[in-house]
Structures are given as C-alpha cells and as structure tokens.
Coordinates of C-alpha atoms in Angstrom, one line a residue:
X1 CA 29.2 67.6 -73.2
X2 CA 32.9 68.3 -73.2
X3 CA 35.6 66.3 -75.0
X4 CA 37.7 64.4 -72.5
X5 CA 40.3 61.8 -73.2
X6 CA 39.2 58.2 -72.4
X7 CA 42.1 57.7 -70.1
X8 CA 41.2 60.8 -68.2
X9 CA 37.6 59.4 -67.9
X10 CA 39.0 56.1 -66.6
X11 CA 41.0 58.0 -64.0
X12 CA 38.0 60.1 -62.9
X13 CA 35.8 57.0 -62.4
X14 CA 38.5 55.2 -60.5
X15 CA 39.0 58.3 -58.3
X16 CA 35.3 58.6 -57.7
X17 CA 35.2 55.0 -56.4
X18 CA 38.6 54.8 -54.6
X19 CA 38.9 58.5 -53.5
X20 CA 36.5 58.3 -50.6
X21 CA 38.3 55.2 -49.3
X22 CA 41.6 57.0 -49.3
X23 CA 39.9 60.0 -47.6
X24 CA 38.5 57.7 -44.9
X25 CA 42.0 56.3 -44.2
X26 CA 43.4 59.9 -44.0
X27 CA 40.6 61.0 -41.7
X28 CA 41.9 58.5 -39.1
X29 CA 45.4 59.9 -39.1
X30 CA 46.5 61.9 -36.0
X31 CA 46.4 65.1 -38.1
X32 CA 44.1 64.6 -41.1
X33 CA 45.4 66.5 -44.2
X34 CA 42.1 68.5 -44.5
X35 CA 41.7 72.2 -44.1
X36 CA 42.8 73.5 -40.7
X37 CA 40.0 74.4 -38.2
X38 CA 39.7 75.9 -34.8
X39 CA 39.9 72.4 -33.3
X40 CA 40.9 68.9 -34.4
X41 CA 37.2 68.0 -34.6
X42 CA 36.5 70.9 -36.9
X43 CA 39.5 70.0 -39.0
X44 CA 38.4 66.4 -39.6
X45 CA 34.9 67.6 -40.5
X46 CA 36.4 70.0 -43.0
X47 CA 38.4 67.1 -44.3
X48 CA 35.2 65.3 -44.9
X49 CA 33.7 68.2 -46.8
X50 CA 36.9 68.5 -48.9
X51 CA 37.0 64.9 -49.9
X52 CA 33.3 64.6 -50.7
X53 CA 33.5 67.9 -52.6
X54 CA 36.4 66.6 -54.7
X55 CA 34.5 63.4 -55.4
X56 CA 31.4 65.4 -56.4
X57 CA 33.5 67.6 -58.7
X58 CA 35.0 64.5 -60.4
X59 CA 31.5 63.0 -60.8
X60 CA 30.3 66.2 -62.5
X61 CA 33.3 66.3 -64.8
X62 CA 32.7 62.6 -65.6
X63 CA 29.1 63.5 -66.4
X64 CA 30.2 66.4 -68.6
X65 CA 32.7 64.2 -70.4
X66 CA 30.2 61.4 -70.9
X67 CA 29.2 60.8 -74.6
X68 CA 25.5 61.6 -74.4
X69 CA 25.2 60.5 -78.0
X70 CA 25.9 56.9 -77.0
X71 CA 24.4 56.5 -73.5
X72 CA 23.9 52.7 -74.0
X73 CA 27.7 52.3 -74.4
X74 CA 29.9 51.5 -71.4
X75 CA 32.2 54.4 -71.0
X76 CA 35.3 55.2 -68.8
X77 CA 35.9 51.5 -68.7
X78 CA 38.7 49.8 -66.8
X79 CA 39.2 46.1 -67.1
X80 CA 42.0 44.4 -65.1
X81 CA 42.4 40.8 -64.2
X82 CA 42.2 40.4 -60.4
X83 CA 41.6 36.7 -59.5
X84 CA 42.5 34.7 -62.7
X85 CA 41.5 31.4 -61.2
X86 CA 37.9 32.6 -60.9
X87 CA 38.0 35.0 -63.8
X88 CA 37.2 37.8 -61.5
X89 CA 38.2 41.2 -62.9
X90 CA 38.4 44.7 -61.6
X91 CA 35.9 45.9 -64.2
X92 CA 34.5 49.5 -63.9
X93 CA 32.3 51.4 -66.3
X94 CA 29.3 53.7 -66.5
X95 CA 26.4 54.0 -68.9
X96 CA 23.1 56.0 -69.0
X97 CA 21.7 53.8 -66.2
X98 CA 24.5 54.1 -63.7
X99 CA 25.7 57.7 -64.4
X100 CA 22.7 59.5 -62.7
X101 CA 23.1 57.2 -59.6
X102 CA 26.8 58.0 -59.4
X103 CA 26.2 61.7 -59.5
X104 CA 23.2 61.5 -57.0
X105 CA 25.4 59.5 -54.6
X106 CA 28.3 62.0 -54.8
X107 CA 25.9 65.0 -54.4
X108 CA 24.0 63.6 -51.4
X109 CA 27.2 62.5 -49.6
X110 CA 28.7 66.0 -50.1
X111 CA 25.6 67.7 -48.8
X112 CA 25.5 65.4 -45.8
X113 CA 29.2 66.2 -45.1
X114 CA 28.5 69.9 -45.4
X115 CA 25.5 69.7 -43.1
X116 CA 27.4 67.7 -40.6
X117 CA 30.2 70.3 -40.5
X118 CA 27.7 72.8 -39.1
X119 CA 25.4 70.3 -37.3
X120 CA 27.5 67.3 -36.2
X121 CA 25.2 64.6 -34.7
X122 CA 25.8 63.8 -31.0
X123 CA 28.0 60.8 -30.5
X124 CA 31.7 59.7 -30.5
X125 CA 34.6 61.4 -32.1
X126 CA 34.0 63.1 -35.5
X127 CA 37.1 61.2 -36.9
X128 CA 35.2 57.9 -36.9
X129 CA 32.0 59.6 -38.2
X130 CA 33.8 61.1 -41.2
X131 CA 35.7 57.9 -41.9
X132 CA 32.5 55.9 -41.9
X133 CA 30.7 58.4 -44.1
X134 CA 33.5 58.1 -46.7
X135 CA 33.6 54.3 -46.6
X136 CA 29.8 54.3 -47.1
X137 CA 30.2 56.6 -50.1
X138 CA 32.9 54.5 -51.6
X139 CA 30.9 51.3 -51.3
X140 CA 27.8 52.9 -52.8
X141 CA 29.6 54.4 -55.7
X142 CA 31.4 51.1 -56.4
X143 CA 28.1 49.3 -56.5
X144 CA 26.9 51.5 -59.3
X145 CA 30.3 51.4 -61.2
X146 CA 31.5 47.8 -61.0
X147 CA 30.8 45.3 -63.8
X148 CA 31.8 42.1 -62.2
X149 CA 29.2 40.0 -60.2
X150 CA 31.6 39.2 -57.3
X151 CA 32.8 42.8 -57.1
X152 CA 29.2 43.9 -57.1
X153 CA 28.6 41.7 -54.1
X154 CA 31.6 43.0 -52.3
X155 CA 30.6 46.6 -52.9
X156 CA 27.0 45.8 -52.0
X157 CA 28.1 44.4 -48.6
X158 CA 30.7 47.2 -48.0
X159 CA 28.1 49.7 -47.0
X160 CA 26.6 47.5 -44.2
X161 CA 29.2 48.1 -41.5
X162 CA 29.5 51.9 -41.8
X163 CA 25.7 52.3 -41.8
X164 CA 25.4 49.9 -38.8
X165 CA 27.8 52.1 -36.8
X166 CA 26.3 55.4 -38.0
X167 CA 22.9 54.2 -36.6
X168 CA 24.3 52.4 -33.5
X169 CA 26.7 55.1 -32.4
X170 CA 25.2 58.4 -33.6
X171 CA 21.5 57.5 -33.7
X172 CA 18.7 58.3 -31.4
X173 CA 16.4 56.3 -29.1
X174 CA 16.3 52.6 -29.9
X175 CA 19.4 52.8 -32.1
X176 CA 21.1 49.6 -31.0
X177 CA 18.1 47.4 -31.8
X178 CA 17.4 49.2 -35.0
X179 CA 21.1 48.8 -36.1
X180 CA 21.1 45.1 -35.3
X181 CA 17.8 44.6 -37.2
X182 CA 19.2 46.5 -40.2
X183 CA 22.4 44.4 -40.4
X184 CA 20.7 41.0 -39.7
X185 CA 18.0 41.5 -42.4
X186 CA 20.5 42.7 -45.0
X187 CA 23.2 40.1 -44.2
X188 CA 20.7 37.2 -44.3
X189 CA 19.5 38.4 -47.7
X190 CA 23.0 38.9 -48.9
X191 CA 24.0 35.3 -48.1
X192 CA 21.2 34.0 -50.4
X193 CA 22.1 36.6 -53.0
X194 CA 25.8 35.4 -53.1
X195 CA 24.6 31.8 -53.8
X196 CA 22.6 33.1 -56.7
X197 CA 25.5 35.1 -58.1
X198 CA 27.8 32.2 -57.8
X199 CA 25.3 30.0 -59.6
X200 CA 25.1 32.5 -62.5
X201 CA 28.9 32.9 -62.8
X202 CA 29.9 29.3 -62.5
X203 CA 27.2 28.0 -64.9
X204 CA 27.9 30.7 -67.5
X205 CA 31.7 30.5 -67.0
X206 CA 32.1 34.2 -66.4
X207 CA 31.3 36.8 -63.7
X208 CA 31.6 39.7 -66.2
X209 CA 28.2 41.5 -66.2
X210 CA 28.7 43.0 -69.6
X211 CA 29.4 39.6 -71.2
X212 CA 26.5 38.0 -69.3
X213 CA 24.1 40.8 -70.3
X214 CA 25.1 40.5 -74.0
X215 CA 24.6 36.7 -73.8
X216 CA 21.0 37.6 -72.5
X217 CA 20.6 34.3 -70.6
X218 CA 21.4 32.0 -73.6
X219 CA 24.1 30.1 -71.6
X220 CA 21.7 29.6 -68.7
X221 CA 18.9 27.1 -68.7
X222 CA 15.4 28.3 -67.6
X223 CA 15.6 26.3 -64.3
X224 CA 19.0 27.9 -63.5
X225 CA 17.6 31.3 -64.2
X226 CA 14.6 30.7 -62.0
X227 CA 16.7 29.6 -59.1
X228 CA 19.1 32.5 -59.6
X229 CA 16.4 35.1 -59.8
X230 CA 14.8 33.8 -56.6
X231 CA 18.1 33.8 -54.7
X232 CA 19.5 37.1 -56.0
X233 CA 16.1 38.7 -55.9
X234 CA 15.6 38.0 -52.2
X235 CA 18.9 39.8 -51.4
X236 CA 18.0 42.8 -53.6
X237 CA 14.4 42.9 -52.3
X238 CA 15.6 43.2 -48.7
X239 CA 17.8 46.2 -49.6
X240 CA 15.0 47.9 -51.7
X241 CA 13.0 47.2 -49.4
X242 CA 10.1 45.2 -50.8
X243 CA 7.1 44.4 -48.7
X244 CA 7.1 42.1 -46.6
X245 CA 10.9 42.3 -46.2
X246 CA 10.7 46.0 -45.2
X247 CA 10.3 45.8 -41.5
X248 CA 13.9 46.9 -40.7
X249 CA 13.5 50.2 -42.6
X250 CA 11.2 52.2 -40.3
X251 CA 13.2 51.4 -37.2
X252 CA 16.5 52.2 -39.0
X253 CA 15.2 55.5 -40.2
X254 CA 13.7 56.5 -36.9
X255 CA 16.8 55.8 -35.0
X256 CA 19.4 57.0 -37.5
X257 CA 21.0 60.5 -37.4
X258 CA 19.8 62.9 -40.0
X259 CA 22.6 62.3 -42.5
X260 CA 22.2 58.6 -42.0
X261 CA 18.5 58.7 -42.9
X262 CA 19.3 60.9 -46.0
X263 CA 21.9 58.5 -47.3
X264 CA 19.8 55.4 -46.4
X265 CA 16.8 56.7 -48.3
X266 CA 18.6 58.6 -51.0
X267 CA 21.2 56.1 -52.2
X268 CA 21.3 52.8 -50.3
X269 CA 17.7 51.8 -51.2
X270 CA 18.7 52.4 -54.9
X271 CA 21.3 49.6 -54.7
X272 CA 18.6 46.9 -54.6
X273 CA 16.5 48.2 -57.5
X274 CA 19.7 48.9 -59.5
X275 CA 20.6 45.2 -59.1
X276 CA 17.2 44.2 -60.5
X277 CA 17.8 46.3 -63.6
X278 CA 21.6 45.7 -64.1
X279 CA 21.7 42.0 -63.2
X280 CA 18.4 40.1 -63.3
X281 CA 16.6 41.8 -66.2
X282 CA 19.4 41.3 -68.9
X283 CA 21.2 38.2 -67.5
X284 CA 18.2 36.0 -66.5
X285 CA 15.3 37.3 -68.6
X286 CA 13.3 34.0 -68.7
X287 CA 13.6 33.5 -65.0
X288 CA 12.7 37.1 -64.3
X289 CA 9.6 36.8 -66.5
X290 CA 8.5 33.8 -64.3
X291 CA 8.6 36.0 -61.2
X292 CA 7.6 39.3 -62.7
X293 CA 3.8 39.0 -61.8
X294 CA 4.7 38.1 -58.2
X295 CA 7.1 41.0 -58.0
X296 CA 4.5 43.4 -59.3
X297 CA 1.9 42.0 -56.8
X298 CA 4.3 42.5 -53.9
X299 CA 5.1 46.0 -55.2
X300 CA 1.5 47.2 -55.3
X301 CA 0.8 45.6 -51.8
X302 CA 3.8 47.7 -50.6
X303 CA 2.3 50.8 -52.2
X304 CA -1.0 50.4 -50.4
X305 CA 0.6 49.1 -47.2
X306 CA 3.0 52.0 -47.0
X307 CA 0.3 54.6 -47.7
X308 CA -2.1 53.1 -45.1
X309 CA 0.7 53.0 -42.5
X310 CA 1.4 56.7 -43.2
X311 CA -2.3 57.6 -43.0
X312 CA -2.5 55.8 -39.6
X313 CA 0.6 57.7 -38.4
X314 CA -0.7 61.0 -39.7
X315 CA -4.2 61.0 -38.2
X316 CA -5.1 63.1 -35.2
X317 CA -4.5 61.5 -31.9
X318 CA -2.2 58.7 -33.3
X319 CA 1.3 58.3 -31.8
X320 CA 2.8 59.3 -35.1
X321 CA 6.4 60.0 -35.6
X322 CA 7.1 62.2 -38.7
X323 CA 10.4 60.5 -39.4
X324 CA 8.8 57.1 -39.2
X325 CA 6.0 58.3 -41.5
X326 CA 8.5 59.3 -44.2
X327 CA 10.2 56.0 -43.8
X328 CA 7.0 54.2 -44.5
X329 CA 6.4 56.5 -47.5
X330 CA 9.6 55.1 -48.9
X331 CA 8.1 51.6 -48.9
X332 CA 5.3 52.9 -51.1
X333 CA 7.5 54.9 -53.4
X334 CA 9.9 52.0 -53.9
X335 CA 6.8 49.9 -54.7
X336 CA 6.3 52.0 -57.8
X337 CA 10.0 51.4 -58.8
X338 CA 9.5 47.6 -58.4
X339 CA 6.3 47.8 -60.4
X340 CA 8.0 49.6 -63.3
X341 CA 10.8 47.0 -63.3
X342 CA 8.3 44.1 -63.2
X343 CA 6.7 45.2 -66.4
X344 CA 9.9 44.4 -68.3
X345 CA 9.1 47.2 -70.8
X346 CA 11.3 50.2 -71.7
X347 CA 8.5 52.6 -70.4
X348 CA 8.2 50.8 -67.0
X349 CA 12.0 50.4 -66.5
X350 CA 12.7 54.0 -67.5
X351 CA 9.9 55.1 -65.0
X352 CA 11.6 53.0 -62.3
X353 CA 15.0 54.6 -62.9
X354 CA 13.4 58.1 -63.0
X355 CA 11.5 57.4 -59.7
X356 CA 14.8 56.2 -58.1
X357 CA 16.4 59.5 -58.7
X358 CA 13.3 61.5 -57.8
X359 CA 12.9 59.6 -54.6
X360 CA 16.6 60.2 -53.7
X361 CA 16.2 64.0 -54.2
X362 CA 12.8 64.4 -52.5
X363 CA 13.1 62.0 -49.6
X364 CA 16.6 63.2 -49.0
X365 CA 15.2 66.7 -48.6
X366 CA 12.4 65.6 -46.4
X367 CA 14.8 63.8 -44.0
X368 CA 17.0 66.9 -43.9
X369 CA 13.9 69.0 -43.0
X370 CA 12.6 66.6 -40.3
X371 CA 16.1 66.3 -38.8
X372 CA 16.3 70.1 -38.6
X373 CA 12.8 70.3 -37.2
X374 CA 13.8 67.9 -34.4
X375 CA 16.9 70.0 -33.7
X376 CA 14.6 73.0 -33.2
X377 CA 11.7 71.5 -31.3
X378 CA 13.3 68.4 -29.7
X379 CA 10.7 66.1 -31.2
X380 CA 9.4 64.5 -34.4
X381 CA 6.1 63.4 -32.8
X382 CA 3.3 64.8 -34.8
X383 CA 1.1 65.6 -31.8
X384 CA 4.0 67.4 -30.2
X385 CA 4.7 69.3 -33.4
X386 CA 1.1 70.2 -34.0
X387 CA 0.0 71.1 -30.5
X388 CA 3.1 72.5 -28.8
X389 CA 6.2 73.9 -30.3
X390 CA 6.0 73.2 -34.0
X391 CA 2.5 74.2 -34.9
X392 CA 1.8 76.7 -37.6
X393 CA 5.2 76.6 -39.3
X394 CA 4.0 79.0 -41.9
X395 CA 3.5 81.7 -39.2
X396 CA 6.6 80.9 -37.1
X397 CA 9.2 79.9 -39.7
X398 CA 7.6 80.7 -43.2
X399 CA 10.6 79.6 -45.2
X400 CA 11.0 76.3 -43.3
X401 CA 7.3 75.7 -43.6
X402 CA 7.4 76.4 -47.3
X403 CA 10.2 74.0 -47.8
X404 CA 8.4 71.2 -45.9
X405 CA 5.2 71.8 -48.0
X406 CA 7.3 71.8 -51.2
X407 CA 8.9 68.4 -50.2
X408 CA 5.4 67.0 -49.4
X409 CA 3.8 68.0 -52.7
X410 CA 6.9 66.8 -54.6
X411 CA 6.6 63.5 -52.8
X412 CA 2.9 63.1 -53.6
X413 CA 3.7 63.4 -57.3
X414 CA 2.6 66.9 -58.3
X415 CA 3.0 67.4 -62.1
X416 CA 5.9 69.7 -62.8
X417 CA 8.1 68.2 -60.1
X418 CA 10.3 65.1 -60.2
X419 CA 8.0 62.8 -58.3
X420 CA 5.4 62.8 -61.0
X421 CA 7.2 61.3 -64.0
X422 CA 8.6 58.1 -62.6
X423 CA 5.4 56.9 -61.0
X424 CA 3.3 57.8 -64.1
X425 CA 5.7 55.9 -66.4
X426 CA 5.6 52.9 -64.1
X427 CA 1.8 52.9 -64.3
X428 CA 2.0 53.3 -68.1
X429 CA 4.4 50.3 -68.3
X430 CA 1.9 48.2 -66.3
X431 CA -0.9 49.2 -68.8
X432 CA 1.0 47.4 -71.6
X433 CA 3.5 44.9 -70.0
X434 CA 6.0 42.9 -72.0
X435 CA 5.1 39.9 -74.1
X436 CA 4.5 36.8 -72.1
X437 CA 3.1 38.7 -69.1
X438 CA -0.6 38.7 -68.2
X439 CA -2.1 42.0 -69.2
X440 CA -5.3 41.7 -67.1
X441 CA -3.1 41.0 -64.0
X442 CA -0.9 44.1 -64.7
X443 CA -4.0 46.2 -65.4
X444 CA -5.2 45.3 -62.0
X445 CA -1.8 46.2 -60.5
X446 CA -1.9 49.5 -62.4
X447 CA -5.4 50.3 -60.9
X448 CA -4.2 49.4 -57.4
X449 CA -1.0 51.5 -57.8
X450 CA -3.1 54.5 -59.1
X451 CA -5.3 54.2 -56.0
X452 CA -2.0 54.3 -54.0
X453 CA -1.2 57.7 -55.4
X454 CA -4.5 59.1 -54.0
X455 CA -3.6 57.7 -50.5
X456 CA -0.1 59.2 -50.8
X457 CA -1.7 62.6 -51.5
X458 CA -4.1 62.2 -48.6
X459 CA -1.5 61.5 -45.9
X460 CA 1.0 64.1 -47.1
X461 CA -1.6 66.8 -47.1
X462 CA -2.7 65.8 -43.6
X463 CA 0.9 66.2 -42.5
X464 CA 1.2 69.7 -44.1
X465 CA -2.1 70.7 -42.5
X466 CA -1.1 69.5 -39.0
X467 CA 2.4 70.8 -38.9
X468 CA 2.4 73.9 -41.1
X469 CA -1.1 75.5 -40.7
X470 CA -2.7 77.1 -37.7
X471 CA -2.8 80.2 -35.6
X472 CA 0.4 81.1 -33.8
X473 CA -0.3 81.6 -30.1
X474 CA 1.1 84.9 -28.6
X475 CA 3.1 83.0 -26.0
X476 CA 4.5 80.4 -28.5
X477 CA 8.2 79.9 -28.3
X478 CA 10.3 81.3 -31.1
X479 CA 11.4 78.9 -33.9
X480 CA 14.5 79.6 -36.0
X481 CA 13.9 79.8 -39.7
X482 CA 16.2 78.4 -42.3
X483 CA 19.9 79.0 -41.6
X484 CA 22.4 79.7 -44.3
X485 CA 24.2 76.3 -44.1
X486 CA 20.7 74.7 -44.4
X487 CA 20.1 76.7 -47.6
X488 CA 23.4 75.5 -48.9
X489 CA 22.6 71.8 -48.2
X490 CA 18.9 71.9 -49.3
X491 CA 18.8 74.3 -52.3
X492 CA 20.5 71.8 -54.8
X493 CA 17.8 69.2 -53.9
X494 CA 15.0 71.7 -54.4
X495 CA 16.5 73.0 -57.7
X496 CA 17.1 69.5 -59.1
X497 CA 13.5 68.4 -58.1
X498 CA 12.2 71.3 -60.2
X499 CA 14.5 70.8 -63.1
X500 CA 13.8 67.1 -63.4
X501 CA 10.1 67.8 -63.2
X502 CA 10.1 70.4 -65.9
X503 CA 12.7 68.8 -68.1
X504 CA 12.4 65.0 -67.7
X505 CA 14.3 64.5 -71.0
X506 CA 17.6 65.4 -69.2
X507 CA 17.3 62.1 -67.4
X508 CA 15.2 60.0 -69.7
X509 CA 17.5 60.9 -72.6
X510 CA 20.3 59.1 -70.7
X511 CA 18.4 56.0 -69.5
X512 CA 16.1 55.2 -72.4
X513 CA 18.8 54.1 -75.0
X514 CA 20.6 52.1 -72.3
X515 CA 17.4 50.4 -71.2
X516 CA 16.3 49.7 -74.7
X517 CA 19.6 47.9 -75.4
X518 CA 19.6 46.2 -72.0
X519 CA 16.2 44.6 -72.6
X520 CA 17.2 43.7 -76.2
X521 CA 20.3 41.8 -75.2
X522 CA 22.8 43.6 -73.0
X523 CA 25.3 46.4 -73.2
X524 CA 28.4 46.9 -75.3

C-alpha cells in the first residue's frame, strides 16, 4: 500500500469510470489523438491501447493507494447531488468487494485492446470497434463503482448496446440472431429489475446503496423485500446467467468475436452476481432469505446442466463447438457463484466473489486461446480440430497446447490454481448455511455441486485428450505456435491464475472484512 491523498483517490476513481467514455468520443474524431500509426486504422487501434492502458494504470494505482487495513470502508468516495427531486446522487466508491472487479475489468479490456491491435476482428471500421470497446469498459467499471440504485441501473444497461454491436457487426456465423437474443433477454430482465429498484428506493426514501445497506432492510417490510428480490433478482439472474435464463449465452459466445467473448465471460457476467451481493443481500435480507433455497436449487441445476451439455459436446462424433462448450461451462461455473451467495454466509459469499475473479481470469484465457485456434485452423469444431488440422497440439504447437491444457486444468479446479478456492468455499458455505435456511436442503445442494466438479473434470479432460494429444501425421499442415503479441495478452492471465491459487489471501483479505460487514448490516 502507498499513501495517496483522498482527493487523488477520488480523481483516480472518477477517471477510471469516465476516462474510457472520453476516449470513445475521441476515437470517433477524424484524427484520434492516439499514437500515430502507418494508417488511420492502426492509429485508432493504438488509441484504444493507450486509453485502456491509462485506465489500467489508474486502477492499479487506485489498488495500491487503497487502505488494505480497512477494506470494509468505502474509499475514494465522491457524493454529488444529481437529481434532487428524486434524491439521485452521483455517488462513487470502492471497497474490498468492488476493487478486485474494477482491476479485473481494466486488465481484461486492456488485454483485449492489445490483442485487437495485432488481430483486429473482421468487420467494419476500427473506429467504431474501439469506441464500442471503450463504452463497454466505462459501463462495466461504473457498475462496480456507483453507489446509487438508479445510477447502477443506468450503468448496468449501458453495456448492452456496445456488446450488441460487437456481436452483430464483428461476430461470426449466426451473429445477428445471437445479438438480438442477447439484447432481448437482458432488456426484458432489466425492465423488471428497474421496477424492483424503484420499489426499494421509493419505499425506503433513498436510492443511496450505502444508506440502504446500513439500514439492512429495517425500513422495508418483508412483503416489499420479497417483491423487490423477485423483481431485481430476475434481471440479475439473466445477466449472470442463471439456469433456465441462460439460453442467450451459448449463442452470444459462439457468434461473438474473440475479444467480445473474453469481455462477456470475464466481466459482464460478473455484473449480475455483483448485484446480488451489493444490493439484495444487505438491502433486502429477509426477502433474500425467502428465495435463497430456490436460488441454490437453480444454481446446482445449472452446475449439472452446464456440465452435461459440455460432456455432450465433447464426446466423440458429436457436433461439438469448442467455443460453445466453454460458454456452457460458464453456466456451470456461475452456478457455484450463485450457490455461494445463496448460503448467506461469509464463507459462501467470499467463495462466490473469489470464483467470480477466477472465472474471469481462466475463462478469459480460454476464449483467447480458442479464438487464436480458430484463426489458425479456420474452425472451432471439435471433430475438425481433432481429426484434421488441429489434432495433436502438443506435437504441432507445444506452447499453445500447453496453454490450452493449463486453462483446462485451471477451469476444472485443480488445487494450487485460482479455480479451486472459490468453488470449494461455496461448497463449504452450503455445508453450514446461514440461520433460518434448511441445512438438509443445502447439504443436498452441496452434494450435487460436488458431483458437478467431477463432471467438469470429465469434459475438460476429454477436450484436452481430443485436441492436444495424438500422433502428428507427416503430411499434417504446419500450425503456428504462440506469437509474441499473444504472450503479451495471455501471460498476465496465466500469472494471476497461479498467484491467486497459491496465495488466496491476497483476494480473501480484501473481500472477507467487507463481506462480514455487509452481512452484519451494511458498509460505512
């Protein structure tokens, strides 16, 4: 930790949120003020790398200046009246729960901008691509930084349009249908969520999330809390996505360009689970307790469903798409996050937050790898990869094959890597749920979730065997190994996956005090 003045911290957080938006506007200028390139297209791509790099640097300085001795305290806070008639305020702040998500978002967006500089997806002008990428970053960062319910909703919705266009204009086969499915599902869920947020704010007399969390539901009757949890929860569950509201996700991932899939899995899915922790758990605890067993049940169904879908895609002879398989794996992994939240215990919620970060790192890496594999072979079909140009990656491109195997074993939860701790803590939380929740029911959920980890290991090992192992035919076409720009984009994800797995305290030391206080009655 370094000692940074509070006003500087406030500026850094404001820059992290607003900087990408200003960068998006600048990218659309006739001559963007980024670094010069050999062509206007290269210049605007360099502009994207410059802006996202500056935002990442600010996020890192923000993390270094964060008071790690008081992670439960809201820091770098800005509170300005915006709409006095509704008591809506421009209220920003970060604590131990939101800080890791802010840094993760800034990191993944920078890596996507860097990757796109060298491997721009086929589609319209790079100007629009860079602008949409920056608007997407701003909306995601704002979601994790704002502390007003209506601002949260606006930030939550802000990401929909750029992601829609990234899929629809730069995506692959079936992109138009996938983009429409994505936006229709999320918009319909958001309409219901807005009604729930308005119910909370109008009934309690404030939209301030810190004040509402500190009140801990005392100003809301149980019936109001139940209605609010149902309404807000539906909108958050669609974005997570929770089974059975997940059906937009595989199509969106399959059609999206590589960087779109990385950001969709790495940060956008986290917005839903973050809303459960930041809004519903502290503000409507009684209502959430009513729905917690049902949320846990949907979560474990999602774990098993996602794993079985992946097994079906991975088996020999199936028309399995590797990108679609990883998308279905996200349904299972986010099921563990929801299970941890549903336990309403510090152990479970900390596990959920840890699994959020681990999933962002590992699945972001896997989508990068699959996108690069498609660029090399022209396909993500498992049969084509196994039987034609992509078989025996260990022999044809050993470093690439090693990275794919690393991502797979990290995703299945190998001890010593980041994927292990979150899912284990979520299961531990289910072993002893919060008071008022049925322990026999949660023990059943725990057993089902534990079985899901075995299925996860099964399908990922099948994928590694089919894609990476085998004898390389003498007449097999050459396959490029990892390029330097790919090393630059992927190495931070590999390193952080190892660091988080070997030193989980680095993350849990931030989240645990904030979670303890959140469950006890809000944040200060």
